[in-house]
Amino acid sequence: MRRTRIRTAAVVTAVLTGIATAVSAPAGAASDRPWMNTAQSPDARAHELLAAMTVDEELAMVHGTGVGTYVGVVPGNARLGIPAINLEDGPAGVADGMTNVTAFPAPITMAAAWDPDLARRYGAAMGAEERGKGANVHLAPMVNILRVPQGGRNWESLGEDPYLAGRLAAAEVGGQQSEGVIATVKHYADNNQENDRRNVSVQVDERTQHEIYYPAFNAAVRAGAGAVMCSYNKIGGTYACENPGSLGDLKKQMGFRGWVMSDWGATHSTVPAATAGLDQEMPGATYFGAPLATAVQSGQVPRARLDDMVLRILRSMFAVGLFDRTDYGNPAVDVRSDAHTALARQIAEAGTVLLKNAHAALPITKAAKSIAVIGTDAKDKPQAVGGGSGHVIASHVVTPYDGIAARAGSGVDVTYTPGDSAGDAGIAAAVEQAKKSDVAVVFAGITSSEGSDRTDLALPGNLDQLISAVAAANPRTIVVLNTPAQVLMPWVDQVSGVVESWLPGQEMGGAIADVLFGDADPSGRLPMTFGAKAVDYPANTAEQYPGVNHVEQYAEGLNVGYRHFDRAGIAPLFPFGHGLSYTSFRYGKLAVDGHRVDFTVTNTGKRAGTAVPQLYLGFPTSAGEPPKSLKAFTRLNLKPGESRRVTLNLPPGAFQVWDTAHHRWATPKGTYHVYVGASSGDVRLTGTMRVS
Ligand code: GLC
């Protein structure tokens, strides 16, 4: 009934308009397509377009047609001028086999830069490349919390802390959507591992869900993310893509107005999924194709629910301007650029973390006339990118050896010895070279991938032996790690320097050379805690990970990452937020006034450098919170001797905990401890705040 009346009105309008403007009106003139009037809000435009759609046209939008040119495809609608929806991975650049794209550093590298502005630029650059390739839904960012160090997709994550991940995800979403592509925040929720991901049921208490695993999604939603991807796993026994609880939290408690698409093959039903809040099946139509049409026809799925699915999709499309452009890009375009190459190098550099620097082993100075570059990760097998749907095909990789040789210049003898690819003989050759070199830099790399978790945290093959042997041969041995997340370092006391540069993308060689030679101050800070031993990490029973009989207990609750190390009193090898500079900083003059915290940071060294002051809050004991949690941070570039007064204002949300009795946020009253420092393990200033 409703449909017919509106259609008649539209036809009448078109006829009248047609007579008046038969000559000049292009197909789809504004009069018979009121939704094309850009003066209206995305919401108004979506309502107008929805009103003009038939039920079959609506149904065509709530599922894909399989993997095609893009990993997800929803055909356009010529009658109504609805553009096709082309969905494409991934969190580190255009993925899914596309070429002539920029292989940006992994998200964990960007996270280690603790720089929301850089995160925004990262999102914008990737968004521009996706759009250039003809994609208009970017399947990123991935904001699952790094809960277990062996997680196969930790390289795609933004680390172990909800606040850091949320700040960076929100900034990245802003960047992506500023380029006219829809950000898809994934994987909602509790997809914190790869092993058994399609079957495992995560048991997580309500408070932990709201304080640890939801916040980064919430931040991205508040930043306007147009889509969310629900995950493969179950939550409390119900698949995430048909879970009324978690999907209700997203749409009601967090107020998400975009659409929820399933992960690829993560839809498991028609009526339960549709009524729980899934809005689109990807990549195909098994449940939301003919079966949904039947369910809508029969009323099992109310027509209003179908309307809402489509409204959410259309609103997000209008919001990024999908209807208001003529150039839609295509896969054959080479979307690389000097600007993106430079950005990839800048992010790799900014995310590089100097973990240890004994005897001023770094930076490498002119005094070094011979540098032994050791390890296949330095040249033959540079670990630049991660694996799985987020894998980006790099057109080239500037290897660490290339970068060091180029930077060292002709007067320095830079040699390359694989070291870890020829058993003991390989190690012996590396030792020989290290013995006769001023500096030895061992590159140790491992990647990881979607689909499986790492089986242990040790470096692969004989890298540990190689590092120890080289360290014994040269006191000035530096280890550069290219890893997706934490690794064990049995040799940490034997070497002078340790640098973590994650999976740094195609420009890894230039970036690491910048840091090793001191052209850039190492400004990365750990987005996760490095433990000394595997058992030091929180989830180390089978029930907690990978789960028993497909049931996994998040028994550690709030104590994820540094929260666990603090609560259990375990000294980490390197704490969350840790990262050395080539200069030093003094913190002083703390002043706490209400929710405002002021302090001064001074560069007490002889060279410019970057400080990343961090503010942690300790809740009143009665609140039942971990000892401290990150609530604010900033980045300061300071010249030698320069002081900067820093002001950090804490929003009301910083003082809230999730009240499971009333299912809402609450602010515990009492005395809060304020910790300001260079990392979670390096508190320089303390104060208190009262909340009454
Ligand atoms: C994969 C991943 C998801 C990706 C999607 C499309 O299974 O879990 O992150 O975006 O399918 O490739």
XYZ file of C-alpha atoms and ligand atoms in Angstrom:
704
model
C 0.000 0.000 0.000
C 2.569 2.548 1.174
C 4.827 1.723 -1.740
C 2.094 2.235 -4.416
C 1.020 5.649 -3.125
C 4.526 7.006 -3.097
C 5.273 5.510 -6.530
C 2.208 7.233 -8.022
C 3.235 10.552 -6.563
C 6.748 10.104 -7.924
C 5.408 9.241 -11.405
C 3.136 12.308 -11.442
C 6.036 14.532 -10.404
C 8.260 13.058 -13.070
C 5.623 13.581 -15.803
C 5.040 17.202 -14.828
C 8.736 17.842 -14.512
C 9.369 15.976 -17.719
C 6.989 18.224 -19.683
C 8.566 21.325 -18.207
C 12.176 20.272 -18.665
C 12.135 17.614 -21.348
C 14.971 19.290 -23.168
C 17.427 20.050 -20.409
C 16.723 17.615 -17.563
C 19.416 14.925 -17.389
C 18.265 11.439 -16.414
C 17.606 11.503 -12.701
C 16.904 15.188 -12.392
C 16.509 16.356 -8.830
C 12.741 16.502 -9.065
C 12.181 12.774 -9.409
C 15.178 11.988 -7.254
C 14.798 14.310 -4.253
C 17.492 12.309 -2.481
C 20.026 13.803 -4.841
C 19.549 17.205 -3.244
C 22.829 17.614 -1.371
C 21.413 20.399 0.771
C 19.635 17.746 2.816
C 21.065 15.635 5.615
C 22.210 12.073 4.887
C 19.350 10.917 7.077
C 16.725 12.847 5.123
C 18.187 11.697 1.811
C 18.215 8.093 2.963
C 14.570 8.280 4.004
C 13.589 9.771 0.651
C 15.418 7.115 -1.300
C 14.103 4.299 0.858
C 10.571 5.503 0.208
C 11.147 5.099 -3.524
C 12.489 1.543 -3.288
C 10.568 -1.643 -3.909
C 10.960 -4.490 -1.445
C 13.050 -6.399 -3.974
C 15.366 -3.434 -4.399
C 15.750 -3.238 -0.638
C 16.499 -6.950 -0.405
C 19.186 -6.572 -3.067
C 21.151 -4.273 -0.760
C 21.342 -6.467 2.327
C 23.643 -9.138 0.926
C 26.614 -9.440 -1.411
C 26.828 -11.246 -4.714
C 30.037 -13.117 -3.839
C 33.687 -12.188 -4.147
C 34.346 -10.474 -7.472
C 36.564 -7.583 -8.501
C 36.368 -6.629 -4.862
C 36.160 -8.889 -1.875
C 32.573 -7.752 -1.361
C 30.155 -6.513 -4.031
C 26.606 -5.148 -3.878
C 25.470 -4.180 -7.414
C 24.173 -0.669 -7.999
C 20.598 0.246 -8.899
C 20.349 2.169 -12.183
C 16.643 3.000 -11.810
C 17.271 4.910 -8.597
C 20.900 5.892 -9.176
C 22.268 3.905 -6.268
C 26.031 3.300 -6.774
C 27.443 -0.178 -6.388
C 28.962 -0.911 -2.992
C 32.500 -2.238 -3.417
C 34.073 -3.521 -0.220
C 37.840 -4.049 0.069
C 40.429 -4.876 2.698
C 42.478 -3.946 4.653
C 43.967 -2.286 7.716
C 47.452 -1.735 6.196
C 46.438 -0.670 2.708
C 44.568 -1.939 -0.340
C 44.709 -5.741 -0.033
C 42.942 -8.742 -1.615
C 45.532 -9.117 -4.351
C 45.437 -5.581 -5.733
C 48.738 -4.289 -7.117
C 50.280 -0.847 -7.603
C 49.286 0.123 -4.095
C 51.293 1.315 -1.083
C 52.229 -1.310 1.488
C 51.871 0.889 4.549
C 53.244 -0.163 7.940
C 51.071 -2.557 9.901
C 48.498 -0.938 12.218
C 50.492 -2.100 15.258
C 53.369 0.035 13.935
C 51.083 3.032 13.644
C 49.776 2.322 17.131
C 53.341 2.384 18.481
C 53.601 6.003 17.307
C 50.915 7.087 19.827
C 49.992 9.851 17.383
C 46.312 10.463 16.535
C 47.227 12.943 13.821
C 49.423 10.358 12.148
C 46.575 7.834 12.534
C 44.269 10.242 10.732
C 46.760 10.656 7.900
C 47.193 6.864 7.751
C 43.432 6.470 7.370
C 43.196 9.218 4.771
C 46.017 7.812 2.637
C 44.599 4.298 2.686
C 41.112 5.655 2.056
C 42.352 7.585 -0.973
C 43.992 4.452 -2.382
C 40.880 2.376 -1.799
C 38.783 5.001 -3.570
C 41.279 5.217 -6.401
C 40.898 1.486 -6.890
C 37.116 1.808 -7.018
C 36.389 0.532 -3.514
C 34.045 2.636 -1.393
C 33.869 0.567 1.791
C 37.236 0.104 3.474
C 37.316 -2.982 5.717
C 39.332 -1.311 8.446
C 40.275 -0.435 11.150
C 40.579 -3.630 13.135
C 40.240 -2.671 16.811
C 40.205 -6.001 18.609
C 42.235 -5.688 21.808
C 45.574 -7.512 21.843
C 44.634 -10.009 24.561
C 47.076 -12.847 23.874
C 50.590 -12.182 22.502
C 50.396 -15.102 20.072
C 47.258 -13.823 18.293
C 47.706 -14.219 14.532
C 46.183 -10.832 13.756
C 47.856 -8.799 16.494
C 49.721 -7.012 13.705
C 46.390 -5.605 12.552
C 45.451 -4.430 16.037
C 46.055 -1.181 17.870
C 47.440 -2.853 20.988
C 46.305 -3.924 24.442
C 44.800 -0.742 25.822
C 41.212 0.349 25.080
C 41.925 4.078 25.454
C 44.953 4.108 23.116
C 43.147 1.914 20.581
C 40.064 4.121 20.757
C 41.943 7.381 20.268
C 43.792 6.018 17.250
C 40.785 4.249 15.727
C 38.653 7.388 15.967
C 41.365 9.423 14.247
C 41.866 6.813 11.538
C 38.122 6.640 10.820
C 38.058 10.405 10.417
C 40.866 10.152 7.885
C 39.316 7.310 5.896
C 35.917 8.936 5.613
C 37.372 12.328 4.741
C 38.461 10.623 1.511
C 34.928 9.490 0.745
C 35.117 5.846 1.749
C 33.126 4.180 4.511
C 35.183 2.918 7.454
C 34.257 -0.556 8.690
C 35.283 -1.133 12.295
C 36.016 -4.787 12.931
C 35.605 -7.468 14.292
C 32.739 -6.892 16.688
C 33.322 -8.387 19.186
C 35.832 -10.418 21.224
C 37.649 -11.810 18.167
C 41.001 -11.737 19.952
C 42.574 -14.843 18.442
C 42.633 -16.851 15.246
C 42.691 -20.393 16.591
C 39.124 -21.782 16.532
C 37.785 -18.324 15.658
C 34.763 -19.692 13.773
C 33.562 -21.849 16.643
C 34.918 -20.566 19.917
C 32.410 -19.107 22.343
C 33.911 -16.296 24.389
C 32.673 -16.048 27.963
C 33.399 -12.491 29.075
C 31.748 -10.681 31.983
C 29.652 -7.619 31.257
C 31.958 -5.167 32.985
C 35.059 -6.405 31.136
C 33.164 -6.265 27.856
C 32.226 -2.626 28.397
C 35.546 -1.471 29.871
C 38.029 -3.444 27.759
C 36.578 -4.862 24.522
C 33.882 -2.340 23.507
C 35.565 1.067 24.050
C 37.575 1.147 20.813
C 34.412 0.313 18.847
C 32.546 2.968 20.793
C 35.210 5.563 20.002
C 35.102 4.688 16.300
C 31.283 4.835 16.316
C 31.400 8.251 17.977
C 33.841 9.305 15.264
C 31.149 8.483 12.711
C 32.246 5.107 11.361
C 29.690 4.134 8.727
C 29.888 0.364 9.195
C 30.786 -2.316 11.718
C 31.731 -5.896 10.900
C 30.497 -8.529 13.312
C 32.889 -11.377 14.021
C 33.047 -15.145 13.529
C 33.088 -16.179 17.164
C 30.248 -16.673 19.590
C 29.760 -14.422 22.576
C 28.206 -16.193 25.541
C 27.113 -19.057 23.309
C 25.475 -16.985 20.537
C 27.214 -16.082 17.285
C 28.290 -12.447 17.242
C 26.357 -11.838 13.993
C 23.078 -12.928 15.544
C 23.654 -11.849 19.100
C 20.890 -9.542 20.350
C 22.992 -8.627 23.398
C 26.157 -7.391 21.706
C 24.361 -5.979 18.651
C 21.903 -4.306 20.981
C 24.792 -2.788 22.953
C 26.218 -1.439 19.701
C 23.012 0.110 18.387
C 21.316 1.146 21.600
C 23.971 1.722 24.240
C 26.597 3.060 21.812
C 24.031 4.630 19.478
C 25.484 3.226 16.249
C 23.470 4.485 13.235
C 25.469 2.838 10.476
C 25.103 -0.760 9.356
C 26.405 -4.087 10.628
C 27.806 -6.411 7.983
C 28.887 -9.953 8.772
C 32.418 -11.124 8.473
C 32.822 -13.293 5.400
C 30.755 -16.365 6.079
C 29.939 -15.308 9.625
C 26.167 -15.192 9.007
C 24.495 -18.287 10.420
C 20.761 -17.696 10.109
C 18.064 -15.548 8.554
C 15.433 -14.635 11.144
C 17.604 -14.751 14.305
C 20.355 -12.713 12.611
C 17.987 -10.173 11.043
C 16.004 -9.644 14.223
C 19.137 -9.496 16.395
C 20.457 -6.604 14.323
C 22.584 -7.905 11.456
C 22.001 -5.583 8.498
C 23.949 -7.207 5.662
C 25.310 -10.647 4.859
C 28.768 -10.856 3.313
C 29.955 -12.015 0.873
C 26.943 -13.905 -0.477
C 23.189 -14.414 -0.107
C 22.823 -17.749 1.686
C 20.668 -16.326 4.474
C 19.827 -12.773 3.405
C 18.942 -13.609 -0.186
C 15.816 -15.671 -0.986
C 15.380 -16.847 2.635
C 15.142 -13.266 3.844
C 12.662 -12.394 1.085
C 10.494 -15.262 2.295
C 10.874 -14.214 5.932
C 9.854 -10.641 5.115
C 6.932 -11.878 3.006
C 5.735 -14.046 5.886
C 6.269 -11.323 8.457
C 8.812 -13.412 10.392
C 11.136 -10.483 9.726
C 9.074 -7.282 9.960
C 9.205 -5.037 6.908
C 10.289 -2.263 9.259
C 13.425 -4.281 10.100
C 14.291 -4.580 6.402
C 13.662 -0.855 5.970
C 15.996 -0.171 8.890
C 18.759 -2.353 7.396
C 18.595 -0.419 4.126
C 18.222 2.952 5.808
C 21.430 2.348 7.752
C 23.325 1.425 4.603
C 21.989 4.372 2.599
C 22.633 6.873 5.400
C 26.298 5.840 5.595
C 26.590 6.015 1.812
C 25.137 9.513 1.691
C 27.305 10.609 4.622
C 30.573 10.028 2.736
C 29.230 11.388 -0.549
C 28.915 8.155 -2.545
C 25.912 9.564 -4.438
C 27.596 12.894 -5.157
C 30.566 11.933 -7.294
C 31.090 10.911 -10.862
C 34.531 9.315 -10.734
C 34.384 5.921 -9.060
C 37.985 4.770 -9.648
C 38.990 1.329 -10.870
C 41.332 -1.565 -10.034
C 43.721 -0.816 -12.912
C 44.736 2.571 -11.533
C 48.196 2.904 -9.960
C 47.278 4.626 -6.704
C 50.799 5.008 -5.335
C 52.333 8.441 -4.876
C 55.466 10.091 -3.494
C 53.349 11.483 -0.682
C 52.114 8.040 0.333
C 55.614 6.569 0.087
C 56.899 9.335 2.350
C 54.022 8.784 4.777
C 54.732 5.053 4.903
C 58.328 5.814 5.849
C 57.269 8.428 8.415
C 54.866 6.045 10.135
C 57.435 3.234 10.161
C 59.916 5.622 11.719
C 57.477 7.061 14.270
C 56.418 3.576 15.336
C 59.964 2.312 15.875
C 60.596 1.673 19.572
C 64.057 1.833 21.123
C 63.738 -0.719 23.901
C 67.345 -0.840 25.147
C 70.402 1.332 24.516
C 73.289 0.419 26.793
C 76.682 2.148 26.526
C 75.163 4.562 24.001
C 75.390 1.827 21.413
C 72.966 3.902 19.369
C 72.839 6.059 17.373
C 75.526 4.790 14.996
C 78.033 7.617 14.563
C 80.700 8.482 11.997
C 83.160 6.626 14.199
C 81.716 3.383 12.919
C 83.669 2.472 9.795
C 82.341 -1.049 9.409
C 78.793 -2.292 10.008
C 77.873 -5.964 9.888
C 74.220 -6.295 8.878
C 73.129 -9.785 9.824
C 69.958 -11.854 9.384
C 67.748 -12.763 6.414
C 65.181 -10.252 7.710
C 67.697 -7.566 6.710
C 67.798 -8.449 3.024
C 66.651 -11.822 1.668
C 63.396 -12.100 3.638
C 62.411 -8.711 5.050
C 59.327 -9.074 7.263
C 57.494 -5.999 6.037
C 53.822 -7.015 6.034
C 51.398 -9.409 7.721
C 49.395 -12.297 6.283
C 45.737 -13.022 5.586
C 42.966 -10.807 4.251
C 44.981 -7.758 5.314
C 48.048 -8.779 3.294
C 49.168 -5.977 0.961
C 51.276 -6.716 -2.112
C 54.279 -4.405 -1.897
C 55.527 -3.192 -5.271
C 58.945 -2.914 -3.663
C 60.565 -3.185 -0.245
C 63.442 -0.976 0.794
C 65.269 -3.603 2.834
C 67.112 -2.712 6.040
C 70.388 -3.535 4.311
C 69.481 -1.148 1.450
C 68.561 1.553 3.953
C 71.696 1.183 6.062
C 74.053 0.978 3.071
C 72.478 4.080 1.505
C 72.634 6.037 4.759
C 76.142 4.947 5.843
C 77.691 6.303 2.700
C 80.772 5.194 0.725
C 83.271 5.631 3.546
C 81.712 2.870 5.625
C 82.033 -0.844 4.919
C 78.531 -2.287 5.224
C 78.404 -6.066 4.865
C 75.471 -8.478 4.724
C 75.557 -11.955 6.237
C 72.311 -14.011 6.287
C 73.328 -15.752 9.490
C 70.080 -17.589 10.171
C 69.586 -19.506 6.955
C 72.522 -21.931 6.914
C 72.650 -23.660 10.286
C 75.824 -23.489 12.321
C 77.880 -22.517 9.307
C 75.620 -19.528 8.812
C 76.080 -18.495 12.414
C 79.847 -18.980 12.181
C 79.997 -16.744 9.131
C 77.995 -14.077 10.915
C 80.244 -14.309 13.966
C 83.323 -13.888 11.775
C 81.870 -10.796 10.173
C 80.762 -9.371 13.532
C 84.246 -9.877 14.974
C 85.825 -7.622 12.379
C 83.163 -4.934 12.353
C 82.736 -1.873 14.552
C 79.001 -2.483 14.880
C 76.863 -5.589 14.404
C 73.142 -5.179 13.717
C 71.130 -8.405 13.768
C 67.713 -8.260 12.132
C 65.312 -10.841 13.537
C 61.903 -11.110 11.932
C 58.768 -13.175 11.992
C 55.357 -12.425 10.572
C 51.927 -13.803 11.465
C 48.640 -14.179 9.723
C 44.897 -14.340 9.921
C 43.724 -17.900 10.280
C 46.189 -19.105 12.892
C 47.960 -17.911 15.992
C 51.682 -18.185 16.591
C 52.496 -21.447 18.344
C 54.975 -19.808 20.699
C 56.608 -16.480 21.423
C 60.183 -17.422 20.615
C 61.902 -16.061 17.548
C 61.850 -18.697 14.782
C 64.631 -21.006 13.704
C 68.060 -20.363 15.140
C 67.728 -16.604 15.535
C 68.182 -16.726 19.303
C 71.415 -18.675 18.885
C 72.568 -16.333 16.148
C 71.972 -13.275 18.322
C 73.799 -14.747 21.308
C 76.758 -15.799 19.164
C 77.067 -12.407 17.512
C 76.741 -10.638 20.871
C 79.600 -12.760 22.198
C 81.697 -11.682 19.224
C 80.955 -7.966 19.300
C 80.037 -5.934 22.410
C 78.334 -3.413 20.193
C 75.585 -5.704 18.983
C 72.162 -4.270 18.270
C 69.083 -6.378 17.611
C 66.330 -4.998 15.409
C 63.063 -6.934 15.678
C 60.454 -7.098 12.946
C 57.594 -8.868 14.680
C 53.773 -8.643 14.751
C 53.711 -8.410 18.552
C 55.630 -9.609 21.606
C 58.520 -12.077 21.373
C 60.782 -13.610 24.005
C 64.336 -12.251 24.271
C 66.593 -14.729 26.113
C 69.601 -12.741 24.847
C 68.385 -9.321 26.048
C 71.164 -8.975 28.653
C 73.846 -9.969 26.167
C 73.242 -7.219 23.616
C 73.766 -3.459 23.817
C 70.735 -2.292 21.882
C 67.240 -3.595 21.117
C 64.875 -1.931 18.657
C 61.299 -3.117 17.889
C 60.107 -1.947 14.488
C 57.150 -4.339 14.016
C 56.000 -4.963 10.406
C 57.018 -1.590 8.945
C 55.779 -1.859 5.363
C 57.589 -1.233 2.104
C 59.745 1.647 3.338
C 61.186 -0.272 6.280
C 64.823 0.147 5.242
C 64.819 3.927 5.117
C 62.905 4.195 8.350
C 65.164 1.916 10.367
C 68.264 3.641 8.992
C 66.836 7.026 10.038
C 66.515 5.779 13.596
C 69.745 3.753 13.802
C 71.842 6.687 12.558
C 69.964 9.211 14.688
C 68.447 11.182 11.822
C 65.173 10.564 13.611
C 64.783 10.328 17.353
C 63.195 6.971 18.234
C 59.713 8.139 19.249
C 57.788 4.849 19.309
C 56.242 3.641 22.559
C 55.012 0.092 23.237
C 51.284 -0.377 22.591
C 51.571 -3.653 24.517
C 53.479 -5.115 27.447
C 56.488 -7.336 26.736
C 56.772 -10.067 29.365
C 60.043 -11.734 30.256
C 58.478 -15.205 30.155
C 55.435 -16.672 28.384
C 53.811 -17.580 31.715
C 53.942 -13.947 32.788
C 51.104 -13.073 30.400
C 47.545 -13.137 31.792
C 45.674 -15.708 29.676
C 47.873 -18.727 30.231
C 45.498 -21.549 31.059
C 43.838 -23.646 28.340
C 40.418 -22.424 29.508
C 41.538 -18.832 28.992
C 43.267 -19.533 25.689
C 42.599 -21.060 23.243
C 39.590 -22.414 25.144
C 38.409 -25.938 25.965
C 35.688 -27.630 23.891
C 35.175 -24.354 21.992
C 34.464 -22.413 25.170
C 36.933 -19.747 26.231
C 36.908 -18.044 29.618
C 38.115 -14.457 29.731
C 38.751 -15.212 33.389
C 41.378 -12.519 33.721
C 38.554 -10.004 33.386
C 39.819 -6.428 33.369
C 43.402 -7.571 33.907
C 44.519 -7.514 30.280
C 48.063 -6.428 29.388
C 49.745 -4.076 31.860
C 46.654 -4.198 34.048
C 47.574 -7.828 34.747
C 51.280 -7.189 35.288
C 50.448 -4.378 37.733
C 47.760 -6.394 39.572
C 49.934 -9.516 39.811
C 53.060 -7.537 40.677
C 54.995 -9.088 37.794
C 57.846 -6.968 36.462
C 57.527 -6.821 32.676
C 60.574 -7.104 30.450
C 59.507 -3.832 28.836
C 56.366 -2.062 30.080
C 53.387 -0.770 28.108
C 54.186 2.759 26.897
C 57.948 2.190 27.112
C 60.317 3.581 24.516
C 63.704 5.320 24.860
C 64.742 8.510 23.121
C 68.318 9.484 22.245
C 67.908 12.354 24.672
C 66.436 12.432 28.204
C 63.517 14.196 29.808
C 62.698 15.528 33.244
C 59.101 15.794 34.464
C 58.142 18.317 37.111
C 55.730 20.792 38.628
C 52.625 18.600 38.700
C 49.425 20.522 39.400
C 46.038 18.824 39.704
C 42.964 21.022 39.571
C 39.651 19.230 39.290
C 39.882 17.068 36.181
C 42.794 19.090 34.839
C 46.420 17.966 35.190
C 49.371 20.241 34.394
C 53.060 19.373 34.439
C 56.333 20.393 32.807
C 58.565 18.262 30.608
C 62.157 19.360 29.982
C 64.630 17.965 27.470
C 67.715 17.525 29.635
C 69.899 16.079 26.880
C 72.080 17.466 24.101
C 69.809 16.711 21.141
C 66.220 17.235 20.129
C 63.880 14.398 20.917
C 60.287 13.268 21.342
C 58.618 12.634 24.664
C 55.273 10.848 24.967
C 53.981 11.774 28.421
C 51.267 9.408 29.624
C 48.646 9.886 32.320
C 47.264 6.905 34.210
C 44.491 6.937 36.803
C 44.277 4.741 39.882
C 40.638 4.394 40.991
C 39.505 4.333 44.621
C 40.055 0.810 45.935
C 36.304 0.294 46.343
C 35.887 0.622 42.580
C 37.493 -2.784 41.978
C 39.589 -1.509 39.097
C 43.149 -2.624 38.147
C 45.916 -0.537 39.780
C 46.017 1.994 36.963
C 44.702 2.598 33.475
C 45.729 4.954 30.681
C 43.479 8.002 30.418
C 45.474 10.587 28.426
C 48.729 11.086 26.527
C 50.440 13.523 24.206
C 53.586 13.792 22.071
C 56.159 16.583 22.478
C 59.140 17.343 20.260
C 61.560 19.287 22.456
C 64.866 20.950 21.621
C 67.851 20.491 23.983
C 67.057 22.350 27.201
C 63.529 23.215 26.113
C 60.706 22.944 28.652
C 57.028 22.625 27.802
C 54.056 23.032 30.155
C 51.573 20.283 29.383
C 47.871 20.343 30.223
C 45.801 17.161 30.097
C 42.085 17.457 30.766
C 40.317 14.279 31.767
C 36.772 13.890 30.372
C 34.031 12.645 32.746
C 34.246 9.249 31.067
C 37.754 8.807 32.454
C 36.290 8.290 35.933
C 33.593 5.792 34.985
C 33.304 2.084 35.529
C 30.593 -0.213 34.185
C 27.926 -0.851 36.792
C 26.669 -4.346 36.000
C 23.883 -4.080 38.602
C 22.254 -1.275 36.645
C 23.833 -1.923 33.223
C 25.198 1.591 32.882
C 28.258 3.735 33.491
C 28.842 4.967 37.045
C 31.447 7.224 38.658
C 32.895 5.827 41.905
C 33.362 8.491 44.526
C 36.579 8.920 46.450
C 40.257 9.635 45.929
C 41.858 8.885 42.581
C 45.609 8.585 42.122
C 47.113 10.452 39.194
C 50.266 8.940 37.682
C 52.201 10.887 35.045
C 55.233 9.371 33.404
C 57.163 8.112 30.422
C 55.491 4.680 30.519
C 53.240 2.530 32.700
C 56.418 1.380 34.421
C 58.155 4.751 34.629
C 55.929 7.036 36.707
C 57.630 10.374 37.322
C 54.917 12.405 39.066
C 52.026 11.387 41.320
C 49.077 13.301 42.677
C 45.475 12.786 43.730
C 42.057 13.856 42.561
C 38.876 13.720 44.534
C 35.536 12.883 43.025
C 32.653 13.486 45.382
C 38.109 -12.181 6.532
C 38.471 -11.333 7.721
C 37.979 -9.916 7.619
C 38.035 -9.465 6.180
C 37.016 -10.284 5.412
C 37.073 -9.968 3.912
O 37.737 -13.456 6.923
O 38.138 -11.846 9.013
O 38.835 -9.100 8.450
O 37.756 -8.087 6.077
O 37.143 -11.674 5.623
O 38.298 -10.393 3.393
